Structure formats: C-alpha cells, structure tokens
Amino acid sequence: METVLQQIDREHLPKHVAIIMDGNGRWAKERGEDRLFGHLHGVQSVRDIVEASAEIGIQYLTLYAFSTENWDRPQAEVAGLMELLVNTVRREVDQMKKNGIRLHVIGDFSMLPPSARQELSEALEMTAENDHLHLILALSYSGRWDLTQAFRQLAQKVLAGELYTESIDADVISAHLATRNFPDPELMIRSSGEHRISNFLLYQLAYAELYFTETLWPDFRRQHLYEALIDYQQRERRFGKTSEQLTP
Ligand code: FPP
C-alpha cells in the first residue's frame, strides 16, 4: 500500500510553508494542565515538523511562535513561553548546524528581553553558513507591525530623496518587509480548527493556499504535514488567471 509520504510529488513541493501553531492551550486544558504544559508539548511538534520539512525538501519554513498580541497574555505565560523559546533554540542549535538548517528570526525585537536577543543572535550566527532549510521564527511578529515598519522605511527614503513615490510598487514593498530575503509562502497551515490569519504574514500570503486542520498543535506531526502537502498539490493555483490560460 502506498504510504502518505509516497503520494507527495517531490517535484511540486511548495518552496515556502508557513504555519500558525495553534491549540496548545486547549490541548493542555483537555488534560487539566497549565497552558505552559501545552507549549512544552508543542515543542515536540516543532521538532518533528522541522525535521520532516528538511527531509522532504521544503526550503523555507516559517513558524508563528509568538505574536505581538501575545505580549498581552498573563505575565507568567509570557515569561514561560520566552524561556521555552530561548531554551529550545539553545538546545537545538548544534543539531540545526549539523543538519544544514539556517535559523532566521522576524519580528519586533525591541520588545524582547536583552538576554533573549543575545541568545538568538548567537544562534543566527552559528547557523549562518547553512542553506538546506531556512527556518524562520516569527517572534514578537505581526503582519501589521511588518507593514508599518516597511512603510516607515519607505517614507524616510522618500523624504531623504532616495526614492520616488512613483517607484513604490509591490516589489519595492516586499523588499522592505521583514521577509525580504524569502519567497512568499505558497502554503499556510493553521492547526486547531480556527479559520483566521490572525495578523500573520498579511502581505506575503496574498496568493498562498490556506489549509486548516482540527488537529491541535501538540498533536500535529509529520503525517499531518504530509496530508497538507498532498491537499496543496491537488489544488490548482491560478493567480487570478482562468484554467484555460494555465494549460498550454
Ligand atoms: C498558540 O496556542 C501557540 C503559541 C502562542 C505559542 C507557540 C509556541 C510553541 C509551539 C513553543 C515553541 C516554539 C518554538 C519555535 C521552539 P494557544 O496558546 O493560542 O492555544 P489555544 O488557542 O488553545 O489557547
């Protein structure tokens, strides 16, 4: 019998997959545990999905690890999540280095505690030579924050006479986003049954296929990723054109 993995066409993988890892809190609540218990188990899913993505040949993987809105959660949860994120990066960085994974972080770093910033920048440096899989952590990130910082840069360049207003187009805007070095995601996955983009990559998801699953993030494993990839490959991506225009 053909396994789920064998059904995936390696020639037509999305280059960039973005994931909203949702449902850790509900997973913990179902077990009568604290929300942090859910985040802790969510790390196992992160590990499995990063490993599977590298194996199958996905080139860019963006994980929504902490949104700018998440700063408003109870202080103990924020502190616990930060600690978990930093400790996970610290623990995994050697393995990432060995496996050709390059770590990137996008977000509003001014909000991060200095120790976390320091730890992350060391991990970025340690993996800077790699290019098998680009793992992008969206940390203290939101789509509106990203657009705002891009528009500020553009306004400053116009004011300084370095850029004509008429030259601003979609490519120029993309080149000022935090994701400027990565292609736009072709597939966005959200776990836990919520059907929202929740201020994630607002500009970059313009043509992405959206895939929603009921599975809570701590239960999300590589077979769920494979299912999402198969679903993606069964869709026709038209970019506003008609089907007839796409078939030569
Ligand atoms: C959403 O679940 C999840 C988060 C806000 C945090 C995601 C973080 C991890 C999986 C931890 C580690 C990540 C890395 C990259 C090392 P939720 O708390 O909103 O769940 P709920 O909707 O059920 O309340």
Coordinates of N, CA and C and ligand atoms in Angstrom, one line a residue:
M1 N 0.8 -1.2 0.0 CA 0.0 0.0 0.0 C 0.9 1.3 0.0
E2 N 0.5 2.2 -0.8 CA 1.2 3.4 -0.9 C 1.1 4.3 0.4
T3 N 2.2 4.7 0.9 CA 2.1 5.5 2.2 C 1.8 6.9 1.8
V4 N 1.4 7.7 2.8 CA 1.1 9.1 2.6 C 2.3 9.8 2.0
L5 N 3.5 9.5 2.5 CA 4.7 10.1 2.0 C 4.9 9.9 0.5
Q6 N 4.6 8.6 0.1 CA 4.9 8.3 -1.3 C 3.9 9.0 -2.2
Q7 N 2.8 9.5 -1.7 CA 1.8 10.3 -2.6 C 2.3 11.7 -2.9
I8 N 3.3 12.1 -2.2 CA 3.8 13.5 -2.4 C 4.7 13.6 -3.6
D9 N 4.4 14.5 -4.5 CA 5.2 14.8 -5.7 C 6.3 15.7 -5.3
R10 N 7.5 15.2 -5.2 CA 8.7 16.0 -4.7 C 9.1 17.1 -5.7
E11 N 8.6 17.0 -7.0 CA 8.9 18.0 -8.0 C 8.0 19.2 -7.8
H12 N 6.9 19.1 -7.1 CA 5.9 20.2 -7.0 C 5.7 20.5 -5.5
L13 N 6.7 20.6 -4.7 CA 6.5 21.0 -3.3 C 6.4 22.5 -3.3
P14 N 5.7 23.0 -2.3 CA 5.8 24.5 -2.1 C 7.2 24.7 -1.6
K15 N 7.8 25.9 -2.1 CA 9.1 26.2 -1.6 C 9.1 26.7 -0.1
H16 N 8.0 27.4 0.2 CA 7.9 28.0 1.5 C 6.5 27.6 2.1
V17 N 6.6 27.1 3.3 CA 5.4 26.7 4.1 C 5.4 27.5 5.3
A18 N 4.3 28.2 5.7 CA 4.1 29.0 6.9 C 3.1 28.3 7.8
I19 N 3.4 28.3 9.1 CA 2.4 27.6 10.0 C 2.0 28.5 11.2
I20 N 0.7 28.5 11.4 CA 0.2 29.1 12.7 C 0.0 27.9 13.6
M21 N 0.8 27.8 14.6 CA 0.8 26.7 15.5 C -0.2 27.0 16.6
D22 N -1.4 26.6 16.5 CA -2.4 27.0 17.4 C -3.0 25.7 18.2
G23 N -3.5 26.0 19.4 CA -4.2 25.0 20.1 C -3.5 24.4 21.3
N24 N -2.3 25.0 21.6 CA -1.5 24.4 22.8 C -2.3 24.6 24.1
G25 N -3.0 25.7 24.2 CA -3.7 26.0 25.5 C -4.9 25.0 25.6
R26 N -5.6 24.8 24.6 CA -6.8 23.8 24.6 C -6.3 22.4 24.9
W27 N -5.2 22.1 24.3 CA -4.6 20.7 24.4 C -4.3 20.5 25.9
A28 N -3.7 21.5 26.6 CA -3.4 21.4 28.0 C -4.6 21.4 28.8
K29 N -5.6 22.2 28.5 CA -6.8 22.3 29.3 C -7.6 20.9 29.3
E30 N -7.6 20.3 28.1 CA -8.2 19.0 28.0 C -7.6 18.0 28.9
R31 N -6.4 18.2 29.3 CA -5.7 17.3 30.2 C -5.6 17.8 31.7
G32 N -6.4 18.9 31.9 CA -6.4 19.5 33.2 C -5.1 20.1 33.6
E33 N -4.3 20.5 32.6 CA -2.9 21.1 32.9 C -2.8 22.6 32.6
D34 N -1.8 23.2 33.0 CA -1.5 24.6 32.8 C -1.2 24.8 31.3
R35 N -1.4 26.0 30.8 CA -1.2 26.3 29.4 C 0.2 26.0 28.9
L36 N 1.2 26.3 29.9 CA 2.6 26.1 29.5 C 2.9 24.6 29.2
F37 N 2.1 23.7 29.8 CA 2.3 22.3 29.5 C 2.0 22.1 28.1
G38 N 1.0 22.8 27.5 CA 0.7 22.6 26.1 C 1.8 23.2 25.2
H39 N 2.4 24.3 25.6 CA 3.5 24.9 24.8 C 4.7 23.9 24.8
L40 N 5.0 23.3 26.0 CA 6.1 22.4 26.1 C 5.9 21.2 25.2
H41 N 4.7 20.7 25.1 CA 4.5 19.6 24.1 C 4.5 20.1 22.7
G42 N 4.1 21.4 22.5 CA 4.2 22.0 21.2 C 5.6 21.9 20.6
V43 N 6.6 22.0 21.5 CA 8.0 22.0 21.0 C 8.3 20.6 20.3
Q44 N 7.7 19.5 20.8 CA 7.9 18.2 20.2 C 7.4 18.3 18.7
S45 N 6.3 18.9 18.5 CA 5.7 19.0 17.2 C 6.6 19.9 16.3
V46 N 7.2 21.0 16.9 CA 8.1 21.8 16.1 C 9.3 21.0 15.6
R47 N 9.8 20.2 16.5 CA 11.0 19.4 16.2 C 10.7 18.4 15.0
D48 N 9.5 17.7 15.2 CA 9.1 16.8 14.1 C 8.9 17.4 12.8
I49 N 8.2 18.6 12.8 CA 7.9 19.3 11.5 C 9.2 19.9 10.9
V50 N 10.1 20.4 11.7 CA 11.3 20.9 11.1 C 12.1 19.8 10.5
E51 N 12.2 18.7 11.2 CA 13.0 17.5 10.7 C 12.3 17.0 9.4
A52 N 11.0 16.8 9.4 CA 10.3 16.3 8.2 C 10.4 17.3 7.0
S53 N 10.4 18.6 7.3 CA 10.5 19.6 6.2 C 11.9 19.5 5.6
A54 N 12.9 19.4 6.4 CA 14.3 19.3 5.9 C 14.4 18.0 5.1
E55 N 13.8 16.9 5.6 CA 14.0 15.6 4.9 C 13.3 15.6 3.5
I56 N 12.1 16.2 3.5 CA 11.3 16.1 2.2 C 11.8 17.2 1.2
G57 N 12.4 18.2 1.6 CA 13.0 19.2 0.7 C 12.3 20.5 0.6
I58 N 11.6 20.9 1.7 CA 11.0 22.2 1.8 C 12.1 23.2 2.1
Q59 N 12.2 24.3 1.4 CA 13.3 25.2 1.5 C 13.2 26.2 2.6
Y60 N 11.9 26.7 2.8 CA 11.6 27.7 3.8 C 10.5 27.3 4.6
L61 N 10.6 27.4 6.0 CA 9.6 27.1 6.9 C 9.4 28.2 7.9
T62 N 8.3 28.9 7.9 CA 8.1 29.9 8.9 C 7.1 29.5 9.9
L63 N 7.5 29.6 11.2 CA 6.6 29.2 12.3 C 6.2 30.4 13.1
Y64 N 4.9 30.6 13.3 CA 4.4 31.7 14.1 C 4.5 31.3 15.6
A65 N 5.6 31.7 16.2 CA 5.9 31.3 17.6 C 5.4 32.2 18.6
F66 N 5.3 33.5 18.3 CA 4.9 34.5 19.3 C 4.4 35.8 18.6
S67 N 3.2 36.2 18.8 CA 2.7 37.3 18.1 C 2.9 38.6 18.9
T68 N 2.8 39.8 18.3 CA 2.9 41.0 19.1 C 1.7 41.0 20.1
E69 N 0.6 40.4 19.8 CA -0.6 40.4 20.7 C -0.3 39.5 21.9
N70 N 0.5 38.5 21.7 CA 0.8 37.5 22.8 C 1.5 38.2 24.0
W71 N 2.0 39.4 23.8 CA 2.6 40.1 25.0 C 1.6 40.4 26.0
D72 N 0.3 40.5 25.6 CA -0.8 40.8 26.5 C -1.3 39.6 27.3
R73 N -0.7 38.4 27.1 CA -1.2 37.3 27.9 C -0.7 37.4 29.3
P74 N -1.2 36.6 30.2 CA -0.7 36.7 31.6 C 0.8 36.6 31.7
Q75 N 1.4 37.5 32.6 CA 2.8 37.6 32.7 C 3.5 36.3 32.8
A76 N 3.0 35.4 33.6 CA 3.6 34.1 33.8 C 3.7 33.3 32.5
E77 N 2.6 33.3 31.7 CA 2.7 32.6 30.4 C 3.7 33.2 29.5
V78 N 3.7 34.6 29.4 CA 4.7 35.2 28.6 C 6.1 34.9 29.0
A79 N 6.4 34.9 30.2 CA 7.8 34.6 30.7 C 8.1 33.2 30.4
G80 N 7.1 32.3 30.7 CA 7.4 30.8 30.4 C 7.6 30.6 29.0
L81 N 6.8 31.2 28.1 CA 7.0 31.0 26.6 C 8.3 31.5 26.2
M82 N 8.7 32.7 26.6 CA 10.0 33.2 26.2 C 11.1 32.3 26.6
E83 N 11.1 31.8 27.9 CA 12.1 30.9 28.4 C 12.2 29.6 27.6
L84 N 11.0 29.1 27.2 CA 10.9 27.9 26.4 C 11.5 28.1 25.0
L85 N 11.2 29.2 24.4 CA 11.7 29.5 23.1 C 13.2 29.6 23.1
V86 N 13.7 30.4 24.0 CA 15.2 30.6 24.1 C 15.9 29.3 24.5
N87 N 15.3 28.6 25.4 CA 16.0 27.3 25.8 C 15.9 26.3 24.7
T88 N 14.8 26.3 23.9 CA 14.7 25.3 22.8 C 15.8 25.7 21.7
V89 N 15.9 27.0 21.4 CA 16.9 27.4 20.4 C 18.3 27.0 20.9
R90 N 18.6 27.3 22.2 CA 19.9 27.0 22.7 C 20.2 25.5 22.6
R91 N 19.2 24.7 23.0 CA 19.4 23.2 23.0 C 19.5 22.6 21.6
E92 N 18.8 23.2 20.6 CA 18.8 22.6 19.3 C 19.8 23.2 18.3
V93 N 20.5 24.2 18.7 CA 21.3 24.9 17.7 C 22.4 24.1 17.1
D94 N 23.0 23.2 17.9 CA 24.1 22.4 17.3 C 23.6 21.4 16.3
Q95 N 22.4 20.8 16.6 CA 21.8 19.9 15.7 C 21.4 20.6 14.4
M96 N 20.9 21.8 14.5 CA 20.5 22.6 13.3 C 21.7 22.8 12.5
K97 N 22.8 23.2 13.1 CA 24.1 23.5 12.4 C 24.5 22.2 11.6
K98 N 24.4 21.1 12.3 CA 24.8 19.8 11.6 C 23.9 19.5 10.5
N99 N 22.6 19.8 10.6 CA 21.6 19.3 9.6 C 21.4 20.3 8.5
G100 N 22.2 21.4 8.4 CA 22.1 22.3 7.3 C 20.9 23.3 7.5
I101 N 20.4 23.5 8.7 CA 19.3 24.4 8.9 C 19.8 25.7 9.3
R102 N 19.3 26.7 8.6 CA 19.7 28.1 8.9 C 18.5 28.8 9.7
L103 N 18.8 29.3 10.8 CA 17.8 30.0 11.6 C 17.7 31.4 11.3
H104 N 16.4 31.9 11.1 CA 16.2 33.4 11.0 C 15.1 33.7 12.0
V105 N 15.1 35.0 12.4 CA 14.0 35.4 13.3 C 13.5 36.7 12.7
I106 N 12.1 36.8 12.6 CA 11.5 38.0 12.1 C 10.6 38.5 13.2
G107 N 10.5 39.9 13.5 CA 9.6 40.4 14.5 C 10.2 41.7 15.1
D108 N 9.4 42.2 16.0 CA 9.8 43.4 16.7 C 10.7 43.1 17.9
F109 N 12.0 43.1 17.6 CA 13.0 42.6 18.6 C 13.1 43.6 19.8
S110 N 12.6 44.9 19.6 CA 12.8 45.8 20.7 C 11.9 45.4 21.9
M111 N 11.0 44.5 21.6 CA 10.1 44.0 22.8 C 10.8 42.9 23.5
L112 N 11.8 42.2 22.9 CA 12.4 41.0 23.5 C 13.3 41.4 24.7
P113 N 13.4 40.6 25.7 CA 14.4 40.8 26.8 C 15.8 40.7 26.2
P114 N 16.7 41.6 26.6 CA 18.1 41.6 26.1 C 18.7 40.2 26.1
S115 N 18.5 39.4 27.1 CA 19.1 38.1 27.2 C 18.6 37.2 26.0
A116 N 17.3 37.3 25.7 CA 16.7 36.5 24.6 C 17.3 37.0 23.3
R117 N 17.5 38.3 23.1 CA 18.1 38.9 21.9 C 19.5 38.3 21.7
Q118 N 20.2 38.3 22.7 CA 21.6 37.9 22.7 C 21.7 36.4 22.3
E119 N 20.9 35.6 23.0 CA 20.9 34.2 22.7 C 20.5 33.9 21.2
L120 N 19.5 34.6 20.8 CA 19.0 34.4 19.4 C 20.1 34.8 18.4
S121 N 20.7 36.0 18.6 CA 21.7 36.4 17.6 C 22.9 35.5 17.6
E122 N 23.2 34.8 18.7 CA 24.3 33.8 18.6 C 23.9 32.6 17.8
A123 N 22.6 32.2 17.9 CA 22.1 31.1 17.1 C 22.1 31.4 15.7
L124 N 21.7 32.7 15.3 CA 21.7 33.1 13.9 C 23.0 33.0 13.3
E125 N 24.0 33.5 14.1 CA 25.4 33.5 13.6 C 25.9 32.1 13.4
M126 N 25.6 31.2 14.4 CA 26.1 29.8 14.3 C 25.6 29.0 13.1
T127 N 24.4 29.4 12.6 CA 23.8 28.6 11.5 C 23.9 29.4 10.2
A128 N 24.6 30.5 10.2 CA 24.5 31.5 9.0 C 25.1 30.9 7.7
E129 N 25.9 29.8 7.9 CA 26.5 29.2 6.6 C 25.6 28.2 6.0
N130 N 24.5 27.8 6.7 CA 23.6 26.7 6.2 C 22.6 27.2 5.1
D131 N 22.2 26.3 4.3 CA 21.1 26.7 3.4 C 20.3 25.6 2.9
H132 N 20.3 24.5 3.6 CA 19.4 23.4 3.2 C 17.9 23.7 3.5
L133 N 17.7 24.1 4.8 CA 16.3 24.6 5.1 C 16.5 25.9 5.9
H134 N 15.7 26.9 5.5 CA 15.7 28.1 6.2 C 14.5 28.1 7.1
L135 N 14.8 28.1 8.4 CA 13.8 28.0 9.5 C 13.6 29.4 10.0
I136 N 12.4 30.0 9.8 CA 12.1 31.4 10.1 C 11.2 31.4 11.3
L137 N 11.6 31.9 12.4 CA 10.8 32.0 13.6 C 10.2 33.4 13.6
A138 N 8.8 33.5 13.6 CA 8.1 34.7 13.7 C 7.9 35.0 15.2
L139 N 8.7 35.9 15.7 CA 8.8 36.1 17.2 C 8.5 37.5 17.5
S140 N 7.5 37.8 18.3 CA 7.0 39.2 18.5 C 6.7 39.8 17.2
Y141 N 6.0 39.0 16.4 CA 5.7 39.4 15.0 C 4.3 39.6 14.8
S142 N 3.9 40.6 13.9 CA 2.5 40.7 13.4 C 2.6 41.3 12.0
G143 N 1.7 40.9 11.2 CA 1.6 41.4 9.8 C 1.5 42.9 9.8
R144 N 0.7 43.5 10.7 CA 0.6 45.0 10.7 C 1.8 45.7 11.2
W145 N 2.5 45.0 12.1 CA 3.8 45.6 12.6 C 4.8 45.6 11.4
D146 N 4.8 44.5 10.6 CA 5.7 44.4 9.5 C 5.4 45.5 8.4
L147 N 4.1 45.6 8.1 CA 3.8 46.6 7.1 C 4.1 48.0 7.6
T148 N 3.8 48.3 8.9 CA 4.1 49.6 9.5 C 5.6 49.9 9.4
Q149 N 6.5 48.9 9.7 CA 7.9 49.2 9.7 C 8.4 49.4 8.3
A150 N 7.8 48.7 7.3 CA 8.1 48.8 5.9 C 7.7 50.2 5.4
F151 N 6.5 50.7 5.7 CA 6.0 52.0 5.3 C 6.9 53.1 5.9
R152 N 7.3 52.9 7.1 CA 8.2 54.0 7.7 C 9.5 54.1 7.0
Q153 N 10.1 52.9 6.6 CA 11.3 52.9 5.9 C 11.1 53.6 4.5
L154 N 10.0 53.3 3.9 CA 9.8 53.9 2.5 C 9.6 55.4 2.7
A155 N 8.8 55.8 3.7 CA 8.6 57.3 3.9 C 9.9 58.0 4.1
Q156 N 10.7 57.4 4.9 CA 12.0 58.0 5.2 C 12.9 58.2 3.9
K157 N 12.8 57.1 3.1 CA 13.6 57.2 1.8 C 13.1 58.2 0.9
V158 N 11.8 58.4 0.9 CA 11.2 59.4 0.0 C 11.6 60.8 0.5
L159 N 11.5 60.9 1.9 CA 11.8 62.2 2.5 C 13.3 62.6 2.2
A160 N 14.1 61.6 2.3 CA 15.6 61.8 2.1 C 15.9 62.0 0.6
G161 N 14.9 61.8 -0.3 CA 15.2 62.0 -1.7 C 15.9 60.7 -2.3
E162 N 15.8 59.6 -1.6 CA 16.4 58.4 -2.2 C 15.4 57.5 -3.0
L163 N 14.2 57.9 -2.9 CA 13.2 57.0 -3.6 C 12.0 57.9 -4.1
Y164 N 11.6 57.7 -5.4 CA 10.5 58.4 -5.9 C 9.2 57.7 -5.5
T165 N 8.2 58.5 -5.1 CA 6.9 57.9 -4.7 C 6.4 57.0 -5.8
E166 N 6.6 57.4 -7.1 CA 6.1 56.6 -8.2 C 6.8 55.3 -8.4
S167 N 8.0 55.2 -7.8 CA 8.7 53.9 -7.9 C 8.2 52.9 -6.9
I168 N 7.3 53.3 -6.0 CA 6.9 52.3 -5.0 C 5.9 51.3 -5.7
D169 N 6.2 50.1 -5.8 CA 5.3 49.1 -6.3 C 5.4 47.8 -5.4
A170 N 4.7 46.8 -5.8 CA 4.6 45.6 -4.9 C 6.0 45.0 -4.6
D171 N 6.9 45.1 -5.6 CA 8.2 44.5 -5.3 C 9.0 45.4 -4.3
V172 N 8.8 46.7 -4.5 CA 9.6 47.6 -3.5 C 9.0 47.4 -2.1
I173 N 7.7 47.2 -2.0 CA 7.2 47.0 -0.6 C 7.7 45.7 -0.1
S174 N 7.7 44.6 -0.9 CA 8.2 43.3 -0.4 C 9.6 43.4 0.0
A175 N 10.4 44.2 -0.7 CA 11.8 44.4 -0.3 C 12.1 45.1 1.0
H176 N 11.0 45.7 1.6 CA 11.2 46.4 2.8 C 10.5 45.6 4.0
L177 N 9.9 44.5 3.7 CA 9.3 43.7 4.7 C 10.4 42.8 5.5
A178 N 10.0 42.4 6.6 CA 11.0 41.5 7.4 C 11.3 40.3 6.7
T179 N 10.5 39.9 5.7 CA 10.7 38.6 5.0 C 11.4 38.9 3.6
R180 N 12.0 40.0 3.5 CA 12.6 40.5 2.2 C 13.5 39.4 1.6
N181 N 14.2 38.6 2.4 CA 15.1 37.6 1.8 C 14.5 36.3 1.5
F182 N 13.2 36.2 1.7 CA 12.5 34.9 1.4 C 11.4 35.0 0.4
P183 N 11.1 33.9 -0.4 CA 10.0 34.0 -1.3 C 8.7 34.0 -0.5
D184 N 7.6 34.4 -1.1 CA 6.3 34.3 -0.4 C 5.9 32.9 -0.1
P185 N 5.2 32.6 1.0 CA 4.7 31.2 1.2 C 3.7 30.8 0.2
E186 N 3.8 29.6 -0.4 CA 2.7 29.1 -1.2 C 1.6 28.4 -0.4
L187 N 2.0 28.0 0.8 CA 1.1 27.2 1.6 C 1.1 27.7 3.1
M188 N -0.1 28.0 3.6 CA -0.2 28.4 5.0 C -1.1 27.4 5.7
I189 N -0.5 26.8 6.8 CA -1.3 25.8 7.6 C -1.6 26.4 8.9
R190 N -2.9 26.2 9.4 CA -3.2 26.6 10.7 C -3.8 25.4 11.4
S191 N -3.3 25.1 12.6 CA -3.9 23.9 13.4 C -5.0 24.4 14.3
S192 N -5.7 23.5 14.8 CA -6.7 23.7 15.9 C -8.1 24.2 15.5
G193 N -8.4 24.1 14.2 CA -9.8 24.4 13.8 C -10.2 25.9 13.7
E194 N -9.3 26.8 13.9 CA -9.6 28.2 13.7 C -9.3 28.6 12.3
H195 N -10.2 29.4 11.7 CA -10.1 29.7 10.3 C -9.8 31.2 10.1
R196 N -8.6 31.6 10.6 CA -8.2 33.0 10.6 C -6.8 33.1 10.2
I197 N -6.4 34.3 9.8 CA -5.0 34.6 9.5 C -4.3 35.2 10.8
S198 N -5.1 35.8 11.6 CA -4.6 36.4 12.9 C -3.4 37.2 12.8
N199 N -3.4 38.2 11.9 CA -2.3 39.2 11.8 C -0.9 38.5 11.5
F200 N -1.0 37.4 10.8 CA 0.3 36.7 10.4 C 0.9 37.5 9.2
L201 N 1.3 36.8 8.2 CA 2.0 37.4 7.1 C 1.0 38.0 6.1
L202 N 0.4 39.2 6.5 CA -0.7 39.7 5.7 C -0.4 40.0 4.3
Y203 N 0.7 40.6 4.0 CA 1.1 40.9 2.6 C 1.6 39.7 1.8
Q204 N 2.3 38.9 2.5 CA 3.0 37.8 1.9 C 2.1 36.6 1.5
L205 N 0.9 36.5 2.2 CA 0.0 35.4 2.0 C -1.0 35.7 0.8
A206 N -0.7 36.7 0.1 CA -1.7 37.1 -1.0 C -2.2 36.0 -1.9
Y207 N -1.2 35.1 -2.3 CA -1.6 34.0 -3.2 C -1.4 32.6 -2.5
A208 N -1.2 32.6 -1.2 CA -1.0 31.3 -0.6 C -2.3 30.5 -0.5
E209 N -2.1 29.2 -0.6 CA -3.2 28.3 -0.4 C -3.3 28.1 1.1
L210 N -4.5 28.2 1.6 CA -4.7 28.1 3.1 C -5.2 26.7 3.4
Y211 N -4.6 26.1 4.4 CA -5.0 24.7 4.9 C -5.3 24.8 6.4
F212 N -6.5 24.3 6.7 CA -6.9 24.3 8.1 C -7.2 22.9 8.6
T213 N -6.7 22.6 9.8 CA -6.9 21.3 10.3 C -7.4 21.4 11.7
E214 N -8.2 20.4 12.2 CA -8.8 20.4 13.5 C -7.7 20.0 14.5
T215 N -6.7 19.4 14.1 CA -5.6 18.8 15.0 C -5.0 20.0 15.8
L216 N -4.9 19.8 17.1 CA -4.3 20.8 18.0 C -2.8 20.7 17.8
W217 N -2.1 21.8 17.9 CA -0.6 21.8 17.6 C 0.2 20.7 18.3
P218 N 0.0 20.5 19.6 CA 0.8 19.4 20.2 C 0.6 18.0 19.7
D219 N -0.5 17.8 18.9 CA -0.7 16.5 18.3 C -0.3 16.5 16.8
F220 N 0.1 17.7 16.3 CA 0.5 17.8 14.9 C 1.8 17.2 14.6
R221 N 1.9 16.2 13.8 CA 3.1 15.5 13.5 C 3.3 15.4 12.0
R222 N 4.4 14.8 11.5 CA 4.8 14.9 10.1 C 3.7 14.3 9.2
Q223 N 2.9 13.3 9.7 CA 1.8 12.8 8.8 C 0.8 13.9 8.5
H224 N 0.6 14.8 9.5 CA -0.3 15.9 9.2 C 0.2 16.9 8.2
L225 N 1.5 17.1 8.3 CA 2.2 18.0 7.3 C 2.1 17.3 5.9
Y226 N 2.3 16.0 5.8 CA 2.2 15.3 4.5 C 0.8 15.5 3.9
E227 N -0.2 15.3 4.8 CA -1.6 15.5 4.4 C -1.8 16.9 3.8
A228 N -1.3 17.9 4.5 CA -1.4 19.3 4.0 C -0.8 19.4 2.6
L229 N 0.4 18.8 2.4 CA 1.1 18.9 1.2 C 0.4 18.2 0.0
I230 N -0.2 17.1 0.3 CA -1.0 16.4 -0.7 C -2.2 17.2 -1.1
D231 N -2.9 17.8 -0.1 CA -4.0 18.6 -0.4 C -3.6 19.8 -1.2
Y232 N -2.5 20.4 -0.9 CA -1.9 21.5 -1.7 C -1.7 21.1 -3.1
Q233 N -1.1 19.9 -3.3 CA -0.8 19.5 -4.7 C -2.0 19.2 -5.5
Q234 N -3.1 19.0 -4.8 CA -4.4 18.7 -5.6 C -5.1 19.9 -6.0
R235 N -4.6 21.1 -5.5 CA -5.3 22.3 -5.9 C -4.7 22.9 -7.1
E236 N -5.5 23.7 -7.8 CA -5.0 24.4 -9.0 C -4.7 25.9 -8.6
R237 N -3.5 26.3 -8.8 CA -3.1 27.7 -8.4 C -3.2 28.5 -9.7
R238 N -4.1 29.5 -9.7 CA -4.4 30.2 -10.9 C -3.9 31.7 -10.9
F239 N -3.6 32.2 -9.8 CA -3.1 33.6 -9.7 C -4.0 34.6 -10.4
G240 N -5.3 34.4 -10.4 CA -6.2 35.3 -11.0 C -6.5 35.0 -12.5
K241 N -5.8 34.0 -13.0 CA -6.0 33.6 -14.4 C -7.1 32.6 -14.5
T242 N -7.5 32.2 -15.8 CA -8.5 31.2 -15.9 C -7.8 29.8 -16.1
S243 N -8.5 28.7 -15.9 CA -7.8 27.4 -16.0 C -7.3 27.2 -17.4
E244 N -8.0 27.7 -18.4 CA -7.6 27.6 -19.8 C -6.3 28.3 -20.1
Q245 N -6.1 29.4 -19.4 CA -4.8 30.2 -19.6 C -3.6 29.4 -19.0
L246 N -3.9 28.5 -18.1 CA -2.8 27.8 -17.4 C -2.3 26.6 -18.2
T247 N -3.3 26.0 -18.9 CA -2.9 24.8 -19.7 C -2.5 25.2 -21.1
P248 N -1.2 24.9 -21.5 CA -0.7 25.3 -22.8 C -1.4 24.6 -23.9
Ligands
FPP1 C1 -0.8 29.0 20.2 O1 -1.5 28.2 21.1 C2 0.7 28.9 20.4 C3 1.5 29.8 20.8 C4 1.1 31.2 21.2 C5 3.0 29.5 21.0 C6 3.6 28.6 20.1 C7 4.9 28.2 20.7 C8 5.4 26.9 20.7 C9 4.8 25.8 20.0 C10 6.6 26.7 21.5 C11 7.9 26.6 20.9 C12 8.2 27.1 19.6 C13 9.4 27.0 19.1 C14 9.6 27.5 17.7 C15 10.6 26.5 19.8 P1 -2.5 28.9 22.1 O2 -1.8 29.1 23.4 O3 -3.1 30.1 21.5 O4 -3.6 27.8 22.2 P2 -5.2 28.0 22.4 O5 -5.7 28.7 21.2 O6 -5.7 26.6 22.5 O7 -5.3 28.8 23.7

